[in-house]
Every structure is written in structure tokens, then in C-alpha cells.
PDB file of C-alpha atoms in Angstrom:
ATOM      1  CA  UNK A  10      21.060 -27.887  68.428  1.00  0.00           C
ATOM      2  CA  UNK A  11      20.846 -30.940  70.684  1.00  0.00           C
ATOM      3  CA  UNK A  12      21.225 -34.417  69.241  1.00  0.00           C
ATOM      4  CA  UNK A  13      18.595 -36.914  70.387  1.00  0.00           C
ATOM      5  CA  UNK A  14      19.684 -40.541  70.498  1.00  0.00           C
ATOM      6  CA  UNK A  15      17.235 -43.449  70.261  1.00  0.00           C
ATOM      7  CA  UNK A  16      16.003 -45.181  73.413  1.00  0.00           C
ATOM      8  CA  UNK A  17      18.423 -47.703  74.882  1.00  0.00           C
ATOM      9  CA  UNK A  18      21.511 -46.182  73.247  1.00  0.00           C
ATOM     10  CA  UNK A  19      24.537 -46.217  75.567  1.00  0.00           C
ATOM     11  CA  UNK A  20      25.441 -42.954  77.264  1.00  0.00           C
ATOM     12  CA  UNK A  21      28.265 -41.149  75.504  1.00  0.00           C
ATOM     13  CA  UNK A  22      30.342 -38.096  76.157  1.00  0.00           C
ATOM     14  CA  UNK A  23      29.969 -35.141  73.861  1.00  0.00           C
ATOM     15  CA  UNK A  24      32.331 -32.220  73.559  1.00  0.00           C
ATOM     16  CA  UNK A  25      30.547 -28.882  73.628  1.00  0.00           C
ATOM     17  CA  UNK A  26      32.329 -25.545  73.572  1.00  0.00           C
ATOM     18  CA  UNK A  27      35.495 -26.919  75.144  1.00  0.00           C
ATOM     19  CA  UNK A  28      33.732 -28.667  78.016  1.00  0.00           C
ATOM     20  CA  UNK A  29      32.810 -32.323  78.338  1.00  0.00           C
ATOM     21  CA  UNK A  30      29.261 -33.152  79.324  1.00  0.00           C
ATOM     22  CA  UNK A  31      27.592 -36.515  79.587  1.00  0.00           C
ATOM     23  CA  UNK A  32      24.611 -37.013  77.305  1.00  0.00           C
ATOM     24  CA  UNK A  33      21.573 -38.332  79.184  1.00  0.00           C
ATOM     25  CA  UNK A  34      21.130 -42.077  79.426  1.00  0.00           C
ATOM     26  CA  UNK A  35      17.974 -43.142  77.626  1.00  0.00           C
ATOM     27  CA  UNK A  36      16.190 -46.014  79.367  1.00  0.00           C
ATOM     28  CA  UNK A  37      14.172 -48.707  77.625  1.00  0.00           C
ATOM     29  CA  UNK A  38      10.626 -49.554  78.509  1.00  0.00           C
ATOM     30  CA  UNK A  39      10.315 -53.079  80.008  1.00  0.00           C
ATOM     31  CA  UNK A  40       8.295 -54.298  77.013  1.00  0.00           C
ATOM     32  CA  UNK A  41      10.710 -52.780  74.485  1.00  0.00           C
ATOM     33  CA  UNK A  42      12.967 -54.923  72.319  1.00  0.00           C
ATOM     34  CA  UNK A  43      16.421 -55.874  73.605  1.00  0.00           C
ATOM     35  CA  UNK A  44      19.276 -53.836  72.176  1.00  0.00           C
ATOM     36  CA  UNK A  45      22.195 -55.531  70.437  1.00  0.00           C
ATOM     37  CA  UNK A  46      25.420 -53.542  70.062  1.00  0.00           C
ATOM     38  CA  UNK A  47      27.179 -53.976  66.705  1.00  0.00           C
ATOM     39  CA  UNK A  48      30.290 -52.542  65.104  1.00  0.00           C
ATOM     40  CA  UNK A  49      30.212 -51.838  61.390  1.00  0.00           C
ATOM     41  CA  UNK A  50      31.646 -49.506  58.805  1.00  0.00           C
ATOM     42  CA  UNK A  51      29.941 -46.182  58.197  1.00  0.00           C
ATOM     43  CA  UNK A  52      29.000 -47.161  54.627  1.00  0.00           C
ATOM     44  CA  UNK A  53      27.195 -50.280  55.966  1.00  0.00           C
ATOM     45  CA  UNK A  54      24.786 -48.338  58.193  1.00  0.00           C
ATOM     46  CA  UNK A  55      21.100 -48.280  57.310  1.00  0.00           C
ATOM     47  CA  UNK A  56      19.129 -45.137  56.471  1.00  0.00           C
ATOM     48  CA  UNK A  57      18.287 -43.224  59.666  1.00  0.00           C
ATOM     49  CA  UNK A  58      20.446 -45.494  61.854  1.00  0.00           C
ATOM     50  CA  UNK A  59      22.412 -43.974  64.752  1.00  0.00           C
ATOM     51  CA  UNK A  60      25.973 -44.872  65.629  1.00  0.00           C
ATOM     52  CA  UNK A  61      28.960 -43.670  67.632  1.00  0.00           C
ATOM     53  CA  UNK A  62      32.377 -43.386  65.981  1.00  0.00           C
ATOM     54  CA  UNK A  63      34.773 -45.834  67.660  1.00  0.00           C
ATOM     55  CA  UNK A  64      37.769 -46.036  65.285  1.00  0.00           C
ATOM     56  CA  UNK A  65      39.344 -44.937  62.018  1.00  0.00           C
ATOM     57  CA  UNK A  66      41.212 -47.217  59.604  1.00  0.00           C
ATOM     58  CA  UNK A  67      43.495 -44.766  57.917  1.00  0.00           C
ATOM     59  CA  UNK A  68      46.548 -42.599  58.150  1.00  0.00           C
ATOM     60  CA  UNK A  69      47.090 -39.591  60.348  1.00  0.00           C
ATOM     61  CA  UNK A  70      46.224 -37.201  57.512  1.00  0.00           C
ATOM     62  CA  UNK A  71      42.810 -38.780  56.976  1.00  0.00           C
ATOM     63  CA  UNK A  72      42.088 -38.820  60.712  1.00  0.00           C
ATOM     64  CA  UNK A  73      43.033 -35.139  61.069  1.00  0.00           C
ATOM     65  CA  UNK A  74      40.842 -34.196  58.117  1.00  0.00           C
ATOM     66  CA  UNK A  75      37.825 -36.028  59.591  1.00  0.00           C
ATOM     67  CA  UNK A  76      38.448 -34.485  63.023  1.00  0.00           C
ATOM     68  CA  UNK A  77      38.565 -31.029  61.425  1.00  0.00           C
ATOM     69  CA  UNK A  78      35.061 -31.725  60.063  1.00  0.00           C
ATOM     70  CA  UNK A  79      33.858 -32.659  63.559  1.00  0.00           C
ATOM     71  CA  UNK A  80      33.984 -36.439  63.140  1.00  0.00           C
ATOM     72  CA  UNK A  81      35.881 -37.711  66.208  1.00  0.00           C
ATOM     73  CA  UNK A  82      35.885 -40.876  68.313  1.00  0.00           C
ATOM     74  CA  UNK A  83      32.838 -40.850  70.588  1.00  0.00           C
ATOM     75  CA  UNK A  84      30.825 -38.600  68.255  1.00  0.00           C
ATOM     76  CA  UNK A  85      27.216 -39.688  67.582  1.00  0.00           C
ATOM     77  CA  UNK A  86      26.347 -39.868  63.872  1.00  0.00           C
ATOM     78  CA  UNK A  87      23.199 -40.664  61.894  1.00  0.00           C
ATOM     79  CA  UNK A  88      23.116 -41.827  58.282  1.00  0.00           C
ATOM     80  CA  UNK A  89      20.948 -39.493  56.196  1.00  0.00           C
ATOM     81  CA  UNK A  90      21.632 -40.854  52.700  1.00  0.00           C
ATOM     82  CA  UNK A  91      23.753 -43.428  50.924  1.00  0.00           C
ATOM     83  CA  UNK A  92      24.086 -43.056  47.175  1.00  0.00           C
ATOM     84  CA  UNK A  93      24.068 -46.238  45.071  1.00  0.00           C
ATOM     85  CA  UNK A  94      26.907 -47.624  42.971  1.00  0.00           C
ATOM     86  CA  UNK A  95      29.718 -46.467  45.241  1.00  0.00           C
ATOM     87  CA  UNK A  96      28.538 -42.869  45.560  1.00  0.00           C
ATOM     88  CA  UNK A  97      28.950 -40.673  48.636  1.00  0.00           C
ATOM     89  CA  UNK A  98      27.219 -41.026  52.008  1.00  0.00           C
ATOM     90  CA  UNK A  99      25.580 -38.145  53.890  1.00  0.00           C
ATOM     91  CA  UNK A 100      25.731 -38.166  57.691  1.00  0.00           C
ATOM     92  CA  UNK A 101      24.459 -35.914  60.473  1.00  0.00           C
ATOM     93  CA  UNK A 102      27.113 -34.927  63.018  1.00  0.00           C
ATOM     94  CA  UNK A 103      25.840 -32.644  65.811  1.00  0.00           C
ATOM     95  CA  UNK A 104      23.260 -31.046  63.518  1.00  0.00           C
ATOM     96  CA  UNK A 105      25.686 -30.591  60.604  1.00  0.00           C
ATOM     97  CA  UNK A 106      25.431 -32.564  57.370  1.00  0.00           C
ATOM     98  CA  UNK A 107      28.704 -33.999  56.152  1.00  0.00           C
ATOM     99  CA  UNK A 108      29.182 -35.730  52.799  1.00  0.00           C
ATOM    100  CA  UNK A 109      31.914 -38.368  52.669  1.00  0.00           C
ATOM    101  CA  UNK A 110      33.133 -40.367  49.708  1.00  0.00           C
ATOM    102  CA  UNK A 111      32.529 -44.109  49.884  1.00  0.00           C
ATOM    103  CA  UNK A 112      36.270 -44.825  50.254  1.00  0.00           C
ATOM    104  CA  UNK A 113      36.526 -42.633  53.362  1.00  0.00           C
ATOM    105  CA  UNK A 114      33.217 -43.938  54.777  1.00  0.00           C
ATOM    106  CA  UNK A 115      34.571 -47.496  54.572  1.00  0.00           C
ATOM    107  CA  UNK A 116      37.403 -46.487  56.918  1.00  0.00           C
ATOM    108  CA  UNK A 117      35.183 -45.124  59.708  1.00  0.00           C
ATOM    109  CA  UNK A 118      34.072 -47.774  62.239  1.00  0.00           C
ATOM    110  CA  UNK A 119      30.896 -47.056  64.203  1.00  0.00           C
ATOM    111  CA  UNK A 120      29.107 -48.812  67.041  1.00  0.00           C
ATOM    112  CA  UNK A 121      25.368 -49.142  66.468  1.00  0.00           C
ATOM    113  CA  UNK A 122      22.443 -50.535  68.407  1.00  0.00           C
ATOM    114  CA  UNK A 123      19.816 -52.662  66.687  1.00  0.00           C
ATOM    115  CA  UNK A 124      16.564 -53.835  68.221  1.00  0.00           C
ATOM    116  CA  UNK A 125      16.012 -57.573  68.519  1.00  0.00           C
ATOM    117  CA  UNK A 126      12.819 -59.242  69.700  1.00  0.00           C
ATOM    118  CA  UNK A 127      12.960 -61.785  72.516  1.00  0.00           C
ATOM    119  CA  UNK A 128      10.541 -64.460  71.305  1.00  0.00           C
TER     120      UNK A 128
END
């Protein structure tokens, strides 16, 4: 299953079956909104928002556990659900749904793009 990133999202490298391949660069239309790159925690993402994992704030054990689930630096993720009152978050990683507790999600830093209008 191929992951489709929104228009204007920076090109990233994805690891597929042991080989690196560059994901296609999506170009904006001239009249489209300008893209602003932001870094935030995974639990702060909005529903349906795309991001790329850039860092982990945790020990080696936590990082290894997340990597075993397929969540690595440079991996594109999309927030599917965020439960209220400190509940878990559900993300899409390469077509696979992963549920993370809020405490772990707070330790994953992602880079997102948000549209801003030039008025």
C-alpha cells in the first residue's frame, strides 16, 4: 500500500523492503496556500493531519519498541484518532494502524505542514 502525502509536503525517504527510495515531491499549485513547517508532539496533531517523525524524547528501550512497530525517524504518519481525557492516539504508519498511549505519544516529535493564506 502506498502512502499519499498532501500537496506541498517535503520529499522524504521511505524504507521499503530493505531498499531506500525517494517518495515523489508533490508540487503546489501557484494559487494554493503557502505551507508552513511546524514541529509538534504527536499528541498535539489534528485529526487527519500528516507529519514526519523527526525525534524521540525517551530512552533507548522506548525508541527500540517504537522502531519495532515501524515508527522510525523519517517515517510519514497521519493521526486517525485522539481519545479525550488522556486516552490513546491512533496513527497510520505505512498503511498500518498503531495505537499509542498518550504518555508515549507526547515523546514523539513530528514535523507537520499547515496551510496559511497570503492575504
